[in-house]
C-alpha positions as a printed NumPy array, in Angstrom:
array([[  0.117,  -0.108,   0.176],
       [  2.473,   2.041,   0.449],
       [  4.501,   1.734,  -2.159],
       [  1.691,   2.128,  -4.082],
       [  0.597,   5.728,  -2.483],
       [  4.333,   6.931,  -3.199],
       [  3.946,   5.751,  -6.593],
       [  0.933,   7.688,  -7.661],
       [  2.369,  10.827,  -5.745],
       [  5.311,  10.906,  -7.284],
       [  3.296,  10.687, -11.159],
       [  0.998,  13.178, -10.239],
       [  3.743,  15.124,  -8.49 ],
       [  5.728,  14.776, -11.934],
       [  2.942,  15.42 , -14.415],
       [  1.993,  18.625, -12.391],
       [  5.716,  19.855, -12.697],
       [  5.883,  18.777, -16.229],
       [  2.588,  20.788, -16.855],
       [  4.021,  24.259, -15.273],
       [  7.321,  24.314, -16.914],
       [  5.573,  23.551, -19.876],
       [  3.   ,  26.474, -19.394],
       [  5.94 ,  28.795, -18.575],
       [  8.052,  28.112, -21.747],
       [  6.765,  29.033, -24.93 ],
       [  7.386,  26.748, -27.914],
       [  9.849,  27.898, -30.321],
       [  7.657,  29.512, -32.853],
       [  4.714,  28.82 , -31.885],
       [  3.367,  32.033, -33.911],
       [  4.769,  31.35 , -37.268],
       [  3.76 ,  27.717, -36.45 ],
       [  0.731,  28.028, -39.135],
       [  1.068,  26.825, -42.714],
       [  2.129,  29.263, -45.127],
       [ -1.408,  28.396, -46.952],
       [ -3.144,  28.788, -43.969],
       [ -4.822,  31.907, -44.863],
       [ -6.332,  30.666, -47.994],
       [ -7.69 ,  27.278, -46.398],
       [ -9.54 ,  28.728, -43.969],
       [-10.474,  32.166, -46.047],
       [-14.591,  32.094, -46.798],
       [-15.296,  35.005, -48.912],
       [-18.381,  37.666, -48.52 ],
       [-21.335,  35.896, -48.617],
       [-20.244,  32.882, -49.175],
       [-20.967,  30.08 , -46.828],
       [-19.006,  27.753, -44.168],
       [-18.711,  24.517, -44.926],
       [-19.216,  23.062, -41.397],
       [-20.931,  24.102, -38.27 ],
       [-19.338,  23.467, -34.798],
       [-21.147,  22.96 , -32.278],
       [-19.207,  23.769, -29.224],
       [-19.962,  23.171, -25.365],
       [-19.535,  26.728, -23.452],
       [-18.475,  25.14 , -20.04 ],
       [-18.999,  27.614, -17.29 ],
       [-21.222,  29.642, -19.447],
       [-23.634,  27.032, -19.53 ],
       [-24.399,  27.779, -22.933],
       [-23.954,  26.255, -26.384],
       [-22.102,  28.203, -28.897],
       [-21.904,  27.878, -32.995],
       [-18.693,  28.772, -35.312],
       [-18.096,  28.548, -38.931],
       [-15.852,  25.634, -40.043],
       [-13.064,  26.719, -41.683],
       [-13.326,  30.153, -40.847],
       [-13.978,  30.635, -36.957],
       [-16.625,  32.654, -37.158],
       [-19.265,  32.897, -33.911],
       [-22.753,  32.566, -35.313],
       [-24.954,  32.39 , -32.383],
       [-24.895,  31.809, -28.702],
       [-27.365,  29.362, -27.749],
       [-29.018,  29.816, -24.27 ],
       [-29.604,  26.909, -22.351],
       [-28.776,  25.849, -18.926],
       [-28.136,  30.045, -17.836],
       [-30.418,  32.671, -18.339],
       [-29.212,  35.099, -20.838],
       [-30.482,  38.886, -20.947],
       [-29.864,  39.699, -24.765],
       [-32.537,  37.045, -25.87 ],
       [-34.469,  36.966, -22.415],
       [-34.042,  33.313, -21.759],
       [-34.738,  32.828, -18.25 ],
       [-36.424,  36.725, -18.197],
       [-39.383,  36.08 , -20.354],
       [-42.264,  34.66 , -18.583],
       [-42.812,  31.718, -21.33 ],
       [-39.122,  30.749, -20.741],
       [-38.946,  30.659, -17.072],
       [-40.492,  27.563, -16.858],
       [-37.053,  25.865, -19.063],
       [-35.076,  26.331, -16.065],
       [-37.01 ,  25.095, -13.374],
       [-35.898,  21.615, -11.302],
       [-36.459,  19.943,  -8.564],
       [-34.576,  22.47 ,  -6.494],
       [-36.579,  25.304,  -7.78 ],
       [-35.46 ,  27.911, -10.53 ],
       [-31.944,  27.473, -11.525],
       [-30.061,  29.999, -13.271],
       [-26.879,  28.675, -14.642],
       [-25.182,  25.194, -14.921],
       [-21.565,  24.039, -16.626],
       [-22.221,  22.728, -19.68 ],
       [-19.267,  20.16 , -20.828],
       [-20.558,  18.111, -23.645],
       [-22.646,  18.106, -26.26 ],
       [-24.107,  15.082, -28.711],
       [-26.022,  15.177, -31.885],
       [-28.164,  13.261, -33.236],
       [-27.719,  10.174, -35.736],
       [-29.488,   7.867, -38.011],
       [-27.797,   4.692, -38.647],
       [-24.388,   6.122, -37.278],
       [-24.335,   8.741, -39.238],
       [-25.71 ,  12.661, -38.336],
       [-28.691,  13.397, -39.57 ],
       [-28.8  ,  17.743, -38.818],
       [-32.474,  17.381, -36.208],
       [-31.323,  17.75 , -32.599],
       [-28.103,  18.68 , -30.448],
       [-28.376,  17.335, -26.681],
       [-26.135,  19.445, -23.782],
       [-25.33 ,  17.993, -20.019],
       [-25.715,  20.112, -16.845],
       [-22.832,  18.925, -15.138],
       [-24.131,  20.913, -11.634],
       [-27.343,  20.48 , -11.562],
       [-27.839,  17.225, -13.464],
       [-29.807,  17.849, -16.896],
       [-29.908,  16.726, -20.237],
       [-31.098,  19.174, -22.825],
       [-32.223,  19.238, -26.287],
       [-31.801,  21.992, -28.991],
       [-34.049,  21.959, -32.107],
       [-31.585,  22.569, -35.06 ],
       [-34.239,  24.038, -36.952],
       [-34.401,  27.183, -34.38 ],
       [-30.851,  26.572, -32.817],
       [-32.929,  26.559, -29.84 ],
       [-33.79 ,  25.053, -26.318],
       [-36.896,  22.748, -26.875],
       [-36.466,  20.45 , -23.631],
       [-34.787,  20.206, -20.722],
       [-34.703,  16.912, -18.862],
       [-33.394,  16.721, -15.087],
       [-31.581,  13.498, -13.933],
       [-33.121,  12.133, -10.658],
       [-30.729,   9.608,  -8.464],
       [-28.196,  11.728,  -9.92 ],
       [-25.419,  14.316,  -8.051],
       [-23.542,  15.672, -11.073],
       [-23.36 ,  15.062, -14.759],
       [-20.253,  14.577, -15.991],
       [-20.668,  11.948, -18.284],
       [-23.598,  12.473, -20.683],
       [-24.996,  13.268, -23.061],
       [-23.452,  10.462, -25.496],
       [-25.698,   8.769, -27.887],
       [-26.563,   5.617, -29.632],
       [-26.295,   5.363, -33.224],
       [-30.074,   5.838, -34.08 ],
       [-30.818,   7.906, -31.614],
       [-32.415,   5.283, -29.255],
       [-30.539,   6.722, -26.339],
       [-28.832,   9.779, -24.89 ],
       [-26.882,   8.468, -21.658],
       [-25.277,  10.339, -18.484],
       [-23.412,   8.912, -15.698],
       [-22.298,  10.081, -12.255],
       [-19.613,  12.088, -11.442],
       [-19.935,  11.906,  -8.196],
       [-21.393,   9.184,  -6.381],
       [-23.733,   9.561,  -3.408],
       [-26.164,   7.644,  -0.618],
       [-29.358,   7.02 ,  -2.056],
       [-32.423,   5.39 ,  -0.992],
       [-34.568,   6.465,   1.586],
       [-31.445,   7.36 ,   4.211],
       [-29.788,  10.015,   2.663],
       [-27.966,  11.75 ,   6.111],
       [-25.005,   9.419,   6.153],
       [-21.329,   9.879,   7.465],
       [-19.169,  10.759,   4.584],
       [-16.426,   8.51 ,   5.442],
       [-19.091,   5.436,   5.105],
       [-18.493,   5.869,   1.224],
       [-17.966,   2.34 ,   0.78 ],
       [-20.809,   1.094,   2.412],
       [-23.528,   3.863,   1.543],
       [-22.465,   5.502,  -2.021],
       [-23.507,   4.358,  -5.457],
       [-23.285,   5.54 ,  -8.676],
       [-25.82 ,   5.014, -11.573],
       [-25.953,   5.129, -15.683],
       [-29.254,   6.759, -16.757],
       [-30.723,   6.091, -20.394],
       [-32.88 ,   8.487, -21.748],
       [-34.944,   7.613, -24.401],
       [-35.514,  10.036, -27.186],
       [-38.509,   9.81 , -29.534],
       [-37.549,   8.863, -33.222],
       [-40.3  ,  11.685, -34.809],
       [-40.409,  15.005, -32.383],
       [-37.201,  14.303, -30.536],
       [-39.342,  13.738, -26.706],
       [-36.66 ,  12.6  , -24.119],
       [-37.869,  10.118, -21.037],
       [-36.01 ,   8.892, -18.313],
       [-35.999,   4.83 , -19.363],
       [-34.133,   3.122, -16.783],
       [-31.164,   3.776, -14.81 ],
       [-28.498,   0.938, -13.615],
       [-27.732,   1.313, -10.358],
       [-23.407,   0.612,  -9.714],
       [-21.041,   0.23 ,  -7.274],
       [-20.432,   4.144,  -6.092],
       [-17.73 ,   4.801,  -8.881],
       [-16.83 ,   8.138, -10.65 ],
       [-17.933,   7.976, -14.314],
       [-16.073,  10.828, -16.485],
       [-17.024,  10.209, -20.567],
       [-19.001,   7.513, -22.901],
       [-19.264,   6.126, -26.121],
       [-21.664,   4.36 , -27.421],
       [-21.252,   0.787, -29.821],
       [-21.675,   1.16 , -33.417],
       [-21.846,  -1.174, -35.862],
       [-20.914,  -4.678, -34.706],
       [-20.757,  -3.302, -30.63 ],
       [-24.256,  -1.622, -31.368],
       [-26.489,  -2.419, -28.36 ],
       [-23.43 ,  -1.809, -25.979],
       [-22.646,   1.349, -24.174],
       [-18.911,   2.155, -22.576],
       [-18.417,   3.974, -19.845],
       [-15.065,   5.723, -18.852],
       [-14.757,   5.45 , -14.398],
       [-12.665,   6.776, -11.732],
       [-11.903,   6.854,  -8.342],
       [-12.267,   2.578,  -7.836],
       [-10.632,   3.305,  -4.904],
       [-14.101,   5.293,  -3.956],
       [-11.96 ,   7.903,  -2.62 ],
       [-13.874,  10.324,  -0.427],
       [-11.274,  12.999,   0.631],
       [ -8.138,  14.399,  -1.248],
       [ -8.712,  13.154,  -5.039],
       [ -5.521,  14.097,  -6.533],
       [ -3.744,  11.764,  -4.628],
       [ -6.173,   8.987,  -3.003],
       [ -8.366,   8.562,  -6.114],
       [ -4.71 ,   7.79 ,  -7.873],
       [ -3.438,   4.917,  -5.832],
       [ -4.354,   2.017,  -8.293],
       [ -2.542,   1.141, -11.759],
       [ -5.849,   1.063, -13.097],
       [ -9.163,   1.777, -12.915],
       [-12.351,   0.382, -14.965],
       [-14.33 ,   1.096, -18.39 ],
       [-17.946,   0.184, -17.836],
       [-19.357,  -2.293, -20.358],
       [-23.021,  -1.695, -20.794],
       [-25.37 ,  -4.139, -22.455],
       [-28.303,  -2.   , -23.181],
       [-30.032,  -4.328, -25.134],
       [-30.388,  -7.046, -22.259],
       [-31.128,  -4.288, -19.699],
       [-33.812,  -3.119, -22.155],
       [-35.25 ,  -6.839, -22.069],
       [-35.05 ,  -6.922, -17.808],
       [-36.961,  -3.627, -17.802],
       [-39.505,  -5.425, -20.111],
       [-39.466,  -8.03 , -18.135],
       [-40.454,  -6.606, -14.903],
       [-37.058,  -7.26 , -13.262],
       [-37.057,  -2.888, -12.377],
       [-37.733,  -1.381,  -8.92 ],
       [-39.966,   1.503,  -9.064],
       [-38.244,   4.643,  -7.316],
       [-40.257,   7.348,  -5.741],
       [-38.271,  10.115,  -6.645],
       [-38.94 ,  13.944,  -7.85 ],
       [-37.465,  15.389, -11.132],
       [-38.322,  18.369, -13.402],
       [-39.158,  17.76 , -17.237],
       [-39.26 ,  20.989, -19.089],
       [-40.766,  21.718, -22.881],
       [-40.917,  24.28 , -24.917],
       [-43.962,  23.968, -27.435],
       [-43.461,  25.576, -30.919],
       [-46.932,  26.447, -31.622],
       [-47.749,  28.674, -27.988],
       [-44.402,  29.614, -27.897],
       [-43.822,  29.138, -24.09 ],
       [-42.51 ,  26.449, -21.66 ],
       [-43.97 ,  23.917, -19.274],
       [-42.373,  22.263, -16.63 ],
       [-44.026,  19.244, -15.081],
       [-42.286,  17.333, -11.866],
       [-42.095,  13.836, -12.471],
       [-42.246,  11.519,  -9.593],
       [-40.533,   7.996, -10.32 ],
       [-37.957,   6.111, -12.073],
       [-36.895,   2.193, -12.993],
       [-34.009,   1.074, -11.284],
       [-32.302,  -1.939, -12.558],
       [-29.687,  -3.346,  -9.89 ],
       [-26.254,  -4.1  , -11.884],
       [-25.485,  -6.634,  -9.225],
       [-29.117,  -8.451,  -9.406],
       [-29.401,  -8.633, -13.626],
       [-26.403, -10.397, -14.947],
       [-25.381,  -9.965, -17.973],
       [-26.256,  -6.13 , -18.55 ],
       [-22.475,  -4.994, -17.182],
       [-19.255,  -5.274, -16.969],
       [-15.971,  -3.772, -15.686],
       [-12.808,  -3.584, -17.629],
       [ -9.24 ,  -2.708, -16.498],
       [ -7.944,   0.224, -17.787],
       [ -4.555,   2.343, -17.054],
       [ -5.031,   5.068, -15.219],
       [ -7.747,   7.332, -14.029],
       [ -9.191,   7.48 , -17.395],
       [-10.87 ,  10.414, -18.789],
       [-11.71 ,   9.461, -22.571],
       [-13.286,   6.252, -23.93 ],
       [-13.922,   6.113, -27.677],
       [-15.416,   3.63 , -29.979],
       [-13.709,   3.577, -33.443],
       [-15.637,   3.977, -36.579],
       [-16.171,   0.076, -37.052],
       [-17.403,  -0.387, -33.751],
       [-14.454,  -2.931, -33.326],
       [-12.097,  -1.175, -30.873],
       [-12.9  ,   0.685, -28.388],
       [ -9.669,   3.344, -27.141],
       [ -9.278,   4.099, -23.201],
       [ -7.356,   7.622, -21.56 ],
       [ -5.565,   7.045, -18.873],
       [ -4.561,  11.055, -17.571],
       [ -1.978,   8.995, -15.814],
       [ -0.673,   6.098, -18.218],
       [  2.235,   5.964, -20.311],
       [  0.026,   4.452, -22.986],
       [ -3.115,   4.45 , -24.594],
       [ -5.078,   0.77 , -24.552],
       [ -6.998,   0.131, -27.559],
       [ -9.771,  -2.947, -26.529],
       [-11.54 ,  -5.576, -29.059],
       [-15.032,  -5.736, -28.514],
       [-14.645,  -8.963, -30.196],
       [-12.62 ,  -9.868, -27.885],
       [-14.567,  -8.566, -25.033],
       [-17.106, -11.173, -26.02 ],
       [-15.051, -13.888, -26.4  ],
       [-14.088, -13.316, -22.715],
       [-17.355, -12.825, -21.553],
       [-18.631, -16.012, -22.977],
       [-15.63 , -17.624, -21.349],
       [-16.344, -16.116, -18.094],
       [-12.346, -15.218, -18.861],
       [-12.614, -12.677, -15.504],
       [-10.378, -11.525, -12.914],
       [-12.403, -11.735,  -9.91 ],
       [-15.073,  -9.375,  -9.791],
       [-15.816,  -5.539,  -8.219],
       [-18.668,  -5.094,  -5.783],
       [-20.386,  -7.741,  -7.697],
       [-19.851,  -7.406, -11.311],
       [-17.294,  -9.377, -13.202],
       [-14.232,  -7.592, -13.995],
       [-12.573,  -8.798, -17.277],
       [ -9.271,  -9.91 , -17.799],
       [ -7.32 ,  -7.098, -19.655],
       [ -5.351,  -8.624, -21.389],
       [ -7.873, -10.8  , -22.737],
       [ -9.694,  -7.829, -24.207],
       [ -6.657,  -6.035, -25.244],
       [ -6.358,  -5.147, -28.928],
       [ -2.625,  -3.624, -27.635],
       [ -1.427,  -0.298, -26.584],
       [  0.091,   2.824, -28.074],
       [  3.629,   3.192, -26.572],
       [  4.95 ,   6.328, -25.076],
       [  2.283,   8.516, -27.374],
       [  2.452,  11.766, -25.207],
       [  1.31 ,  13.066, -21.644],
       [ -2.054,  13.162, -20.551],
       [ -4.215,  11.855, -22.851],
       [ -7.813,  12.608, -22.594],
       [ -9.841,  12.355, -25.541],
       [ -9.858,   9.989, -28.831],
       [-11.454,  10.784, -32.28 ],
       [-11.147,   8.94 , -35.455],
       [-11.084,   9.807, -39.575],
       [-12.319,   8.002, -42.437],
       [ -8.844,   6.832, -42.956],
       [ -8.542,   4.224, -39.949],
       [ -6.259,   7.165, -37.877],
       [ -7.368,   8.072, -34.126],
       [ -6.6  ,  11.375, -32.937],
       [ -5.433,  11.733, -29.188],
       [ -5.205,  15.43 , -27.33 ],
       [ -2.563,  15.365, -24.086],
       [ -3.097,  17.127, -21.913],
       [  0.143,  18.305, -20.205],
       [  2.405,  17.634, -23.206],
       [ -0.737,  20.15 , -25.212],
       [ -0.264,  17.963, -28.662],
       [ -2.453,  16.423, -30.682],
       [ -1.206,  12.966, -31.425],
       [ -1.916,  11.029, -35.132],
       [ -1.704,   7.172, -34.545],
       [ -2.921,   4.234, -37.318],
       [ -6.252,   2.222, -35.13 ],
       [ -5.255,  -1.313, -36.355],
       [ -1.272,  -0.956, -36.112],
       [ -1.075,   1.173, -33.125],
       [  1.795,   2.968, -34.741],
       [  2.131,   7.043, -33.945],
       [  2.198,   9.101, -37.35 ],
       [  2.325,  12.45 , -35.88 ],
       [  2.083,  14.828, -33.448],
       [  1.385,  18.833, -33.532],
       [  1.747,  21.029, -30.632],
       [ -1.606,  22.9  , -29.623],
       [ -1.06 ,  26.486, -27.964],
       [ -1.825,  25.526, -24.678],
       [ -3.221,  22.48 , -22.391],
       [ -5.585,  20.964, -25.073],
       [ -8.583,  19.2  , -23.072],
       [-10.98 ,  17.722, -25.83 ],
       [-10.778,  18.014, -29.726],
       [-12.9  ,  17.328, -32.297],
       [-12.861,  15.598, -35.977],
       [-15.732,  16.26 , -37.865],
       [-18.099,  13.158, -37.751],
       [-15.536,  11.814, -35.597],
       [-17.921,  10.058, -32.912],
       [-19.856,   8.652, -36.165],
       [-19.474,   5.657, -38.572],
       [-18.294,   7.671, -41.839],
       [-16.411,  10.339, -40.308],
       [-15.898,  13.628, -42.343],
       [-12.46 ,  14.262, -41.348],
       [-10.82 ,  17.516, -43.575],
       [ -9.993,  18.981, -40.032],
       [ -9.171,  18.236, -36.692],
       [-10.083,  21.174, -33.955],
       [ -8.175,  21.274, -30.155],
       [-10.488,  23.246, -27.426],
       [ -7.706,  24.811, -25.43 ],
       [ -8.061,  26.24 , -21.527],
       [ -4.869,  28.088, -21.64 ],
       [ -3.896,  30.566, -23.846],
       [ -0.594,  33.075, -23.034],
       [  0.843,  34.94 , -25.444],
       [ -1.849,  34.185, -28.504],
       [ -3.957,  37.307, -27.863],
       [ -3.811,  40.406, -26.67 ],
       [ -4.486,  40.131, -22.736],
       [ -7.354,  41.047, -20.551],
       [ -6.588,  40.983, -17.503],
       [ -5.527,  38.071, -14.757],
       [ -8.049,  35.741, -17.518],
       [ -7.393,  35.38 , -21.042],
       [ -9.872,  34.236, -23.421],
       [ -9.975,  30.665, -24.252],
       [ -9.891,  28.576, -27.842],
       [ -9.757,  26.486, -30.884],
       [ -7.643,  25.962, -33.094],
       [ -8.156,  24.3  , -36.512],
       [ -5.623,  21.715, -38.444],
       [ -5.67 ,  20.61 , -41.752],
       [ -5.687,  16.68 , -41.727],
       [ -5.836,  16.246, -45.438],
       [ -2.631,  14.896, -45.932],
       [  0.026,  12.938, -43.882],
       [  1.006,  15.471, -41.657],
       [ -1.232,  17.664, -39.343],
       [ -1.064,  21.428, -40.034],
       [ -2.004,  24.471, -38.17 ],
       [ -4.112,  26.842, -39.979],
       [ -6.109,  28.772, -37.651],
       [ -6.822,  29.778, -33.923],
       [-10.127,  31.81 , -32.737],
       [-11.099,  32.783, -29.568],
       [-14.333,  30.649, -28.013],
       [-16.715,  31.655, -25.171],
       [-16.884,  30.109, -21.737],
       [-14.443,  27.21 , -21.653],
       [-14.823,  25.163, -24.489],
       [-14.699,  21.534, -23.286],
       [-16.507,  19.524, -26.185],
       [-17.666,  19.887, -29.603],
       [-19.146,  18.367, -32.441],
       [-19.081,  19.411, -36.188],
       [-21.621,  18.698, -38.801],
       [-21.889,  19.263, -42.682],
       [-23.675,  22.751, -43.317],
       [-25.503,  20.823, -45.985],
       [-27.36 ,  18.571, -43.69 ],
       [-28.514,  21.484, -41.381],
       [-28.792,  24.985, -43.634],
       [-31.74 ,  23.213, -45.933],
       [-34.143,  22.799, -42.581],
       [-33.496,  26.446, -40.666],
       [-36.315,  28.074, -39.575],
       [-36.468,  31.688, -41.2  ],
       [-39.558,  32.729, -39.692],
       [-42.704,  31.828, -37.057],
       [-46.106,  32.111, -39.435],
       [-48.402,  34.585, -37.587],
       [-51.7  ,  32.054, -38.814],
       [-49.671,  29.586, -36.902],
       [-49.184,  30.986, -33.559],
       [-51.147,  29.678, -31.025],
       [-50.106,  31.577, -28.113],
       [-52.801,  32.632, -26.093],
       [-51.474,  36.435, -25.482],
       [-50.583,  37.132, -28.839],
       [-51.97 ,  40.119, -30.799],
       [-51.797,  38.824, -34.491],
       [-52.385,  42.186, -36.099],
       [-52.712,  45.947, -34.877],
       [-56.959,  45.747, -34.428],
       [-56.101,  43.292, -31.914],
       [-53.208,  45.632, -30.157],
       [-55.461,  46.85 , -26.457],
       [-54.892,  46.83 , -22.793],
       [-56.682,  44.994, -20.287],
       [-56.962,  45.365, -16.466],
       [-57.629,  42.114, -14.811],
       [-57.208,  43.061, -10.627],
       [-53.936,  44.636, -10.086],
       [-52.832,  43.129, -13.106],
       [-52.349,  45.066, -16.113],
       [-51.924,  43.019, -19.13 ],
       [-50.652,  45.466, -22.49 ],
       [-51.766,  43.035, -25.659],
       [-48.861,  44.733, -27.82 ],
       [-47.608,  44.814, -31.856],
       [-44.42 ,  45.481, -32.752],
       [-43.936,  46.62 , -36.048],
       [-40.649,  48.582, -38.205],
       [-41.091,  51.371, -36.187],
       [-43.435,  51.7  , -34.063],
       [-45.256,  49.773, -31.09 ],
       [-48.85 ,  49.39 , -30.819],
       [-49.675,  51.219, -27.866],
       [-47.061,  53.243, -27.489],
       [-48.872,  55.498, -24.903],
       [-50.487,  53.737, -21.723],
       [-51.974,  55.274, -18.866],
       [-53.767,  54.953, -15.671],
       [-51.118,  52.165, -14.362],
       [-50.835,  52.27 , -10.706],
       [-48.578,  51.178,  -8.083],
       [-49.299,  48.394,  -6.545],
       [-50.089,  47.066, -10.341],
       [-48.301,  44.236, -11.897],
       [-47.615,  44.613, -16.092],
       [-47.476,  42.516, -18.422],
       [-46.31 ,  43.389, -21.724],
       [-47.109,  40.325, -24.137],
       [-45.58 ,  41.986, -27.393],
       [-45.988,  39.961, -30.785],
       [-43.706,  40.468, -33.585],
       [-46.087,  41.386, -36.819],
       [-42.961,  41.106, -38.935],
       [-42.857,  38.098, -41.655],
       [-39.279,  38.769, -42.839],
       [-36.023,  36.724, -41.975],
       [-33.662,  38.517, -39.546],
       [-36.199,  40.918, -38.224],
       [-36.036,  40.301, -34.709],
       [-37.668,  43.34 , -32.629],
       [-36.255,  44.32 , -29.107],
       [-38.255,  45.496, -26.022],
       [-37.341,  47.12 , -23.009],
       [-38.525,  49.41 , -20.415],
       [-36.539,  51.764, -17.938],
       [-36.613,  50.303, -14.278],
       [-37.61 ,  46.42 , -15.03 ],
       [-34.969,  44.348, -12.874],
       [-35.063,  41.524, -15.44 ],
       [-34.003,  41.869, -18.806],
       [-34.919,  42.488, -22.429],
       [-37.216,  40.649, -24.892],
       [-36.034,  39.37 , -28.08 ],
       [-38.618,  38.934, -30.555],
       [-38.175,  36.454, -33.819],
       [-40.621,  37.685, -36.672],
       [-44.052,  35.966, -35.558],
       [-43.474,  35.363, -31.862],
       [-44.782,  36.684, -28.935],
       [-43.313,  36.784, -25.569],
       [-43.758,  38.649, -22.049],
       [-41.814,  40.348, -20.133],
       [-43.276,  40.99 , -16.12 ],
       [-42.917,  44.502, -14.662],
       [-43.615,  45.932, -11.287],
       [-42.656,  49.793, -11.171],
       [-41.494,  50.847,  -8.19 ],
       [-42.202,  54.83 ,  -8.663],
       [-44.526,  57.219, -10.263],
       [-43.898,  58.625, -13.325],
       [-43.52 ,  58.802, -16.71 ],
       [-41.579,  55.228, -17.955],
       [-39.904,  55.197, -21.773],
       [-40.168,  51.768, -23.618],
       [-38.301,  51.037, -26.605],
       [-36.835,  48.731, -29.066],
       [-33.626,  47.19 , -28.559],
       [-32.683,  44.974, -31.424],
       [-31.317,  47.738, -35.02 ],
       [-34.644,  47.104, -37.371],
       [-34.954,  50.364, -39.452],
       [-33.202,  53.453, -40.575],
       [-36.127,  54.816, -37.857],
       [-35.141,  52.096, -35.337],
       [-34.831,  55.154, -32.856],
       [-38.337,  56.404, -33.045],
       [-39.53 ,  53.045, -32.254],
       [-40.613,  54.015, -28.707],
       [-43.574,  54.839, -26.56 ],
       [-44.196,  55.707, -22.655],
       [-46.398,  54.209, -19.955],
       [-47.286,  56.667, -16.959],
       [-47.357,  54.918, -13.677],
       [-49.735,  57.005, -11.436],
       [-50.142,  56.471,  -6.838],
       [-51.755,  53.846,  -5.665],
       [-55.361,  55.079,  -5.682],
       [-55.256,  57.686,  -8.181],
       [-58.421,  58.02 , -10.326],
       [-56.31 ,  58.309, -13.821],
       [-58.55 ,  55.758, -15.995],
       [-57.053,  52.998, -17.796],
       [-55.888,  54.061, -21.453],
       [-54.179,  53.483, -24.673],
       [-52.994,  54.784, -27.878],
       [-51.111,  55.184, -30.961],
       [-50.291,  58.304, -33.229],
       [-53.217,  60.118, -30.985],
       [-52.672,  61.9  , -27.67 ],
       [-55.063,  60.273, -25.766],
       [-57.211,  61.003, -23.533],
       [-56.978,  64.571, -24.32 ],
       [-54.071,  66.369, -22.718],
       [-54.881,  67.793, -19.251],
       [-54.575,  71.824, -19.145],
       [-51.035,  73.218, -16.799],
       [-52.005,  74.684, -13.583],
       [-52.09 ,  78.255, -13.55 ],
       [-49.437,  79.509, -11.786],
       [-49.758,  81.184,  -8.078],
       [-50.527,  84.329,  -7.674],
       [-48.139,  86.745,  -6.252]])
C-alpha cells in the first residue's frame, strides 16, 4: 500500500511539474506555426458559407455556441442552462419554466459536452444535446431553430459530466454519475461511510424518433465510482455502451492522491439491449424520486414544467449479463469507439500508454467467463484477454480520441499540449503537432460517427498565454483548426471561444442549413396572449394585473402611450412581432425593469413581467436595430400613485386621453 501510494504521488507530482514547466516556456516558433497557405484554406469570401457548423459547449457559461468552419466565425450563442438577458432566456414569462428543477429555479449551470443526433450512425442534423454538470440535466436543442426545446432533470444523480452520449440511431442519450452519493431512504449518512453507502448510476434517456421527446427510460445502479465520459457501440458493437470511470478506490477526500492509488481503474461495459429485456420483464424497481421535465411548445411559444415522481432502476448485481468492468490504466478520462465499432480506446490521464480494446475479444471473454474476479459483485474482465494492444509512449496526459475515415485516430494530450495521430490497427504513432496550450477535448467533423467527414481536427484549449491581446488576469480560451487531409497535420487557424470550449461536434452545413427556420408564421401562432394584428392591440386590467397586448412592426409599437397604471399593479407586456421577414427581430425594454429585455423573432410572442416601484412616466423602446427609424420605435407608460383616479387608456398615433391643461401659476 505504501509503495502504491508514493508511486501515485510521484506520478501526479511529475505531471504537475511537467505541466508548469511547459506553460512557462513557449514553444519555439509558436507564433509562426501555421502553414504558409493557411489563410487561403480558412478564408470564406463575403457572401459565401462555411462548410461546417461547429457546435461547441460553453463550459461554465452554461450555453452552447455555434461557429463556422473553416472560418472560425462565431454565429450564435444558444441559451441553454444559464439565463441570457440578451435574448430574454430565463427572464421572459414563456422561458422561465425551462430552468425549473426539483430544487426550484436554477439560473445557471456548467455545460461540458454536446452530442448530435444520428441515424444509422451518421449525423442527421435534427437535434443537439447538452449536459448540465452541476444540477444534473440533459437539454435538447432543435437544429431548425437553434433553440433549446427540452430540458430533463436526471434523478438519482449528483453531477452529470458523463453525458449526453448517444446511440447510433438516437435511441438513447446516456448520463453517468460524476459524484456517487447515498441513494434511497437514508441520505443523511457520514461521508466516511462512502464505501458502504454511496452508489453510482448510469441513466438511459430515450429519445422519440419523430419529435425528439426525452424520457428517463431506466437507470442502472452501480458501485460508487465516478463516471467521466462514454461512447456508444456502433456497427458490430451496437447495443453496448462504454463508460470510463475513476476512483475505483472509492476515496472521499483528497482524490488527487487517494483516487490515484491503483494502476488501473475501469471502463464499464453495458449491454443496454439486455437491460431493455430486463426492464420489459419487470425486473426493474420503481423508485419514488422528484425531477423536472421542461418542454418548449413551438405552437404556443411557451414552456411548461412538470415534476415527475418515479423512475425504473435496475440493480447491476441482481441482473446478470448487463454490466462488466474492463480494467483501464490509469484514472481514465476518454472512452471512444472507432467507426467500425470494433475498437474502444481508453485514455488514462496518468498512463504512459493508450490501451485499445477489441469488442470481439470482449465478447469472447464474456462467453468464456475470462474474469479477473469481481468488483462489488460486477465481473471484471481480464485485461490481456480484451486488449487489442497499447499505443506506446504517445505523450503525457491523454484525454480524448476521435477518428478519421482512413483508420487513424487523433488523441489530445493535456500535459504535453499536443495532438497525436496514430493508426488504430497497428497502433503506431504517425504524427504529432503542438497546441497552444493545454488542450482538453478535440473534434474531427463526424469523428464520433460511422462515417467521419475528416478534413479537419479542432483543438479546444484551456490556456492561451501569449496568443491574444491580454484582457486582465483571465485570457480567452480558444479553438485551433488543423488540416488533416495530408500525412502531416498543419495548423491553419486559432480563434477565441466563449466560456470553456470543453467538447464539440462539427456537422456539414448541408445537413442543417436547408431545414433552418426563417420565421414563425403568424397564422400558426397559438400563443394565448398573441395580438395577431394591430387591430388586436389592447390593454386590459385584471385586478391588480395590467395586461398589455402589444404589437411590434417597423417602426412602432401599438399601443405606444399607456396611462392609468398604478403603483401596486403588475404589468405584463405580451409583445407580438408582426414581421414576416427573415432576420427582423424586435427587442422590447422598459426603464427600471429589473429582469431583462425581450428579443422577439418574426411572428413570435413573448412576455415581460414588470412591477413599477415609483410613480412617473417610463419610456419603452426597441432594443434590436430594425430599420432606419429604429430610434423612433419607442413609447411611454404612465405610472400613477396607488388610489389614483387616472383611467386606464391606451393609444397609438393620437394623444389620448385629451391633454390636461397645465395648472395656472400662483398669484403673487
